[in-house]
Amino acid sequence: MTDTQQQIVLASRPSSAPVDANFRLETVALSAVGQGEVLVRVQYLSLDPYMRGRMNDTKSYADPVPIGGVMEGMGVGEVIASNDPGFQPGDFAMGGFGWADHGCLPAKKLRKIDPALAPVQTSLGIIGLPGFTGWYGLTALGKPKAGETLVIGSATGAVGTLVGQWARLLGLRVVGVAGGAEKCAYAVEKLGFDACIDYRGKTAEALATELKVACPDGIDIYWENTGGPLTEAVIEQMNGFGRMILCGMIAWYNEKPKPDAENLLPKFWRNILVNRLSVQGFIISDHWDQLQSFVAEVAPRIAAGDITYRESITEGLETMPTAFMGMLEGKNFGKTLVKL
Ligand code: NDP
């Protein structure tokens, strides 16, 4: 067994899009396994858009990663030593190991993973945080009804994949919005969405024109993953008593909203008022108590082939920064993972 681990720390804070110099690869001594702790050799690390927020020193729902601190993140791997009766070497565990090839955590902060149920990395994707986010937000906040129309951006990403397919299973019309013809074709042909619009290079006006065709009965649920021109295109097409679920706004993670965005506020307020819209933001970590219900409901549908998914996997801890920066630009296709 090795006595060192490799990890990637935040070397400096990005001013807009992250660059290589914001990260540093380090080798440090492996932690001693304390009482009640478990040492895991990580096999897959998850890359998620929220990590961009952790790089900023601004007030948010979670603390920023300190300069020199290990980048935050979830991973899954094999237990190689345990001082807790709940875990044995050879078990698989998922937890917040950070961007590192090993992790030593208290057993109560780990979730045991059964590799016989599904490939272990799906605990970071379709049956992990992104899938859970989609299932919880849609069912608890979206209040979906068969026959309604749902629009979702980043439609072929980790969250969008689950939201759109679950909405289709519930009988909704699903219109995806994604970057490029290949992703749009996948959304319709493989994920079963009713339509998918390529947003790249389009203004809010152009997107609104395409949405009117794709959503002839208006929009009942808008799942906000992106912000950007799509949000503006959607607002005037929301139906009365529609629901807007604020999950993320990746178009703005690297930049502050442009000054002219302030001019949109009256338009948004007016539409929210006259259409009696519900606008609900949520953070999935407030709802872990419902994770088991999600897994019980969704995992069998994946096993039955009713829900499909796709993964973008690069190999080696050193690929984490590049894969992360690529995800922010849409170079991923499905859930972004790094295999160690
Ligand atoms: P994805 O797998 O969807 O990957 C990110 C995708 O964002 C890219 O592939 C790209 O897709 C899209 N994107 C990048 N830049 C833009 C842009 N300027 N405009 C529109 N789309 C863009 O990530 P996730 O599924 O993990 O996350 C989706 C959203 O959900 C994010 O906003 C994330 O922060 C949020 N989230 C929120 C949670 C919560 O608790 N509220 C929990 C988990 C995720 P494309 O090529 O199609 O442009």
PDB file of C-alpha atoms and ligand atoms in Angstrom, residues 46-51 61 124 129-134 152-161 177-180 183-184 196-200 223-230 246-255 281-287 310 326-336, ligand 1:
ATOM      1  CA  SER A  46     -17.029  13.697 -10.210  1.00  0.00           C
ATOM      2  CA  LEU A  47     -16.752  17.090 -11.887  1.00  0.00           C
ATOM      3  CA  ASP A  48     -19.728  19.382 -11.286  1.00  0.00           C
ATOM      4  CA  PRO A  49     -20.487  22.998 -12.184  1.00  0.00           C
ATOM      5  CA  TYR A  50     -20.940  23.993  -8.502  1.00  0.00           C
ATOM      6  CA  MET A  51     -17.161  23.670  -8.106  1.00  0.00           C
ATOM      7  CA  TYR A  61     -24.660  28.626   0.481  1.00  0.00           C
ATOM      8  CA  LEU A 124     -21.846  10.145  -8.932  1.00  0.00           C
ATOM      9  CA  LEU A 129     -26.207  13.987  -6.937  1.00  0.00           C
ATOM     10  CA  PRO A 130     -27.181  15.153 -10.476  1.00  0.00           C
ATOM     11  CA  GLY A 131     -29.889  12.533 -10.948  1.00  0.00           C
ATOM     12  CA  PHE A 132     -31.216  13.155  -7.446  1.00  0.00           C
ATOM     13  CA  THR A 133     -31.247  16.896  -8.152  1.00  0.00           C
ATOM     14  CA  GLY A 134     -33.360  16.328 -11.258  1.00  0.00           C
ATOM     15  CA  ILE A 152     -34.818  22.558 -20.057  1.00  0.00           C
ATOM     16  CA  GLY A 153     -31.388  23.918 -20.990  1.00  0.00           C
ATOM     17  CA  SER A 154     -28.157  21.897 -20.846  1.00  0.00           C
ATOM     18  CA  ALA A 155     -30.551  19.133 -21.808  1.00  0.00           C
ATOM     19  CA  THR A 156     -28.023  16.359 -22.390  1.00  0.00           C
ATOM     20  CA  GLY A 157     -25.979  17.097 -19.248  1.00  0.00           C
ATOM     21  CA  ALA A 158     -26.017  15.113 -16.027  1.00  0.00           C
ATOM     22  CA  VAL A 159     -29.061  16.851 -14.509  1.00  0.00           C
ATOM     23  CA  GLY A 160     -30.899  17.535 -17.793  1.00  0.00           C
ATOM     24  CA  THR A 161     -30.754  13.879 -18.834  1.00  0.00           C
ATOM     25  CA  VAL A 177     -32.068  23.164 -25.395  1.00  0.00           C
ATOM     26  CA  ALA A 178     -28.448  22.107 -25.919  1.00  0.00           C
ATOM     27  CA  GLY A 179     -25.191  23.107 -27.571  1.00  0.00           C
ATOM     28  CA  GLY A 180     -24.777  21.659 -31.060  1.00  0.00           C
ATOM     29  CA  LYS A 183     -26.361  16.825 -28.574  1.00  0.00           C
ATOM     30  CA  CYS A 184     -29.773  17.862 -29.943  1.00  0.00           C
ATOM     31  CA  CYS A 196     -34.380  19.974 -28.915  1.00  0.00           C
ATOM     32  CA  ILE A 197     -33.136  23.420 -29.922  1.00  0.00           C
ATOM     33  CA  ASP A 198     -29.463  24.244 -30.557  1.00  0.00           C
ATOM     34  CA  TYR A 199     -28.888  27.530 -28.691  1.00  0.00           C
ATOM     35  CA  ARG A 200     -25.304  28.217 -29.767  1.00  0.00           C
ATOM     36  CA  TRP A 223     -36.103  24.079 -15.533  1.00  0.00           C
ATOM     37  CA  GLU A 224     -33.371  26.690 -15.171  1.00  0.00           C
ATOM     38  CA  ASN A 225     -29.938  25.119 -15.624  1.00  0.00           C
ATOM     39  CA  THR A 226     -28.221  27.828 -17.594  1.00  0.00           C
ATOM     40  CA  GLY A 227     -29.405  31.439 -17.471  1.00  0.00           C
ATOM     41  CA  GLY A 228     -28.241  33.401 -20.525  1.00  0.00           C
ATOM     42  CA  PRO A 229     -30.470  34.250 -23.512  1.00  0.00           C
ATOM     43  CA  LEU A 230     -32.618  31.142 -22.980  1.00  0.00           C
ATOM     44  CA  LEU A 246     -33.968  27.562 -10.398  1.00  0.00           C
ATOM     45  CA  CYS A 247     -31.341  24.823 -10.347  1.00  0.00           C
ATOM     46  CA  GLY A 248     -28.296  26.533 -11.846  1.00  0.00           C
ATOM     47  CA  MET A 249     -27.113  29.303 -14.164  1.00  0.00           C
ATOM     48  CA  ILE A 250     -23.934  28.038 -15.725  1.00  0.00           C
ATOM     49  CA  ALA A 251     -23.882  30.713 -18.451  1.00  0.00           C
ATOM     50  CA  TRP A 252     -23.029  33.240 -15.744  1.00  0.00           C
ATOM     51  CA  TYR A 253     -20.622  31.249 -13.535  1.00  0.00           C
ATOM     52  CA  ASN A 254     -17.523  32.736 -15.151  1.00  0.00           C
ATOM     53  CA  GLU A 255     -18.813  36.288 -15.449  1.00  0.00           C
ATOM     54  CA  GLY A 281     -34.599  28.040  -6.112  1.00  0.00           C
ATOM     55  CA  PHE A 282     -33.216  24.980  -4.357  1.00  0.00           C
ATOM     56  CA  ILE A 283     -29.953  23.373  -3.269  1.00  0.00           C
ATOM     57  CA  ILE A 284     -30.062  19.598  -3.308  1.00  0.00           C
ATOM     58  CA  SER A 285     -27.886  19.172  -0.218  1.00  0.00           C
ATOM     59  CA  ASP A 286     -30.872  20.427   1.846  1.00  0.00           C
ATOM     60  CA  HIS A 287     -32.765  17.280   0.844  1.00  0.00           C
ATOM     61  CA  ARG A 310     -24.103   8.959 -20.997  1.00  0.00           C
ATOM     62  CA  GLY A 326     -14.015  21.754 -20.780  1.00  0.00           C
ATOM     63  CA  MET A 327     -17.288  21.031 -18.993  1.00  0.00           C
ATOM     64  CA  LEU A 328     -17.887  24.740 -18.456  1.00  0.00           C
ATOM     65  CA  GLU A 329     -17.542  25.134 -22.242  1.00  0.00           C
ATOM     66  CA  GLY A 330     -19.844  22.218 -23.070  1.00  0.00           C
ATOM     67  CA  LYS A 331     -17.100  19.820 -24.193  1.00  0.00           C
ATOM     68  CA  ASN A 332     -18.584  17.108 -21.981  1.00  0.00           C
ATOM     69  CA  PHE A 333     -21.422  14.965 -23.309  1.00  0.00           C
ATOM     70  CA  GLY A 334     -23.310  13.602 -20.307  1.00  0.00           C
ATOM     71  CA  LYS A 335     -21.955  13.220 -16.779  1.00  0.00           C
ATOM     72  CA  THR A 336     -18.327  14.418 -16.436  1.00  0.00           C
TER      73      THR A 336
HETATM   74  P1  NDP B   1     -23.793  19.411 -17.204  1.00  0.00           P
HETATM   75  O1  NDP B   1     -23.489  17.950 -17.272  1.00  0.00           O
HETATM   76  O2  NDP B   1     -25.071  19.892 -17.804  1.00  0.00           O
HETATM   77  O3  NDP B   1     -22.523  20.184 -17.782  1.00  0.00           O
HETATM   78  C1  NDP B   1     -22.508  21.554 -17.955  1.00  0.00           C
HETATM   79  C2  NDP B   1     -23.125  21.953 -19.297  1.00  0.00           C
HETATM   80  O4  NDP B   1     -23.498  23.327 -19.262  1.00  0.00           O
HETATM   81  C3  NDP B   1     -22.195  21.894 -20.503  1.00  0.00           C
HETATM   82  O5  NDP B   1     -22.075  20.596 -21.010  1.00  0.00           O
HETATM   83  C4  NDP B   1     -22.883  22.827 -21.488  1.00  0.00           C
HETATM   84  O6  NDP B   1     -23.800  22.080 -22.282  1.00  0.00           O
HETATM   85  C5  NDP B   1     -23.699  23.766 -20.577  1.00  0.00           C
HETATM   86  N1  NDP B   1     -23.248  25.135 -20.731  1.00  0.00           N
HETATM   87  C6  NDP B   1     -22.005  25.632 -20.572  1.00  0.00           C
HETATM   88  N2  NDP B   1     -21.985  26.956 -20.808  1.00  0.00           N
HETATM   89  C7  NDP B   1     -23.242  27.296 -21.164  1.00  0.00           C
HETATM   90  C8  NDP B   1     -23.854  28.536 -21.547  1.00  0.00           C
HETATM   91  N3  NDP B   1     -23.169  29.674 -21.627  1.00  0.00           N
HETATM   92  N4  NDP B   1     -25.171  28.515 -21.848  1.00  0.00           N
HETATM   93  C9  NDP B   1     -25.882  27.386 -21.775  1.00  0.00           C
HETATM   94  N5  NDP B   1     -25.355  26.172 -21.416  1.00  0.00           N
HETATM   95  C10 NDP B   1     -24.050  26.145 -21.113  1.00  0.00           C
HETATM   96  O7  NDP B   1     -23.801  19.859 -15.677  1.00  0.00           O
HETATM   97  P2  NDP B   1     -24.820  19.361 -14.546  1.00  0.00           P
HETATM   98  O8  NDP B   1     -25.903  18.585 -15.154  1.00  0.00           O
HETATM   99  O9  NDP B   1     -24.023  18.743 -13.477  1.00  0.00           O
HETATM  100  O10 NDP B   1     -25.413  20.735 -13.995  1.00  0.00           O
HETATM  101  C11 NDP B   1     -26.429  21.436 -14.706  1.00  0.00           C
HETATM  102  C12 NDP B   1     -26.846  22.640 -13.890  1.00  0.00           C
HETATM  103  O11 NDP B   1     -27.420  22.217 -12.661  1.00  0.00           O
HETATM  104  C13 NDP B   1     -25.690  23.576 -13.527  1.00  0.00           C
HETATM  105  O12 NDP B   1     -26.126  24.907 -13.621  1.00  0.00           O
HETATM  106  C14 NDP B   1     -25.408  23.212 -12.082  1.00  0.00           C
HETATM  107  O13 NDP B   1     -24.803  24.258 -11.373  1.00  0.00           O
HETATM  108  C15 NDP B   1     -26.807  22.905 -11.589  1.00  0.00           C
HETATM  109  N6  NDP B   1     -26.878  22.053 -10.405  1.00  0.00           N
HETATM  110  C16 NDP B   1     -27.574  22.537  -9.322  1.00  0.00           C
HETATM  111  C17 NDP B   1     -27.755  21.778  -8.211  1.00  0.00           C
HETATM  112  C18 NDP B   1     -28.579  22.319  -7.078  1.00  0.00           C
HETATM  113  O14 NDP B   1     -28.589  21.739  -5.991  1.00  0.00           O
HETATM  114  N7  NDP B   1     -29.290  23.426  -7.292  1.00  0.00           N
HETATM  115  C19 NDP B   1     -27.145  20.431  -8.089  1.00  0.00           C
HETATM  116  C20 NDP B   1     -26.479  19.981  -9.301  1.00  0.00           C
HETATM  117  C21 NDP B   1     -26.344  20.796 -10.399  1.00  0.00           C
HETATM  118  P3  NDP B   1     -24.153  22.516 -23.802  1.00  0.00           P
HETATM  119  O15 NDP B   1     -23.084  21.944 -24.651  1.00  0.00           O
HETATM  120  O16 NDP B   1     -25.493  21.950 -24.021  1.00  0.00           O
HETATM  121  O17 NDP B   1     -24.113  24.017 -23.811  1.00  0.00           O
END
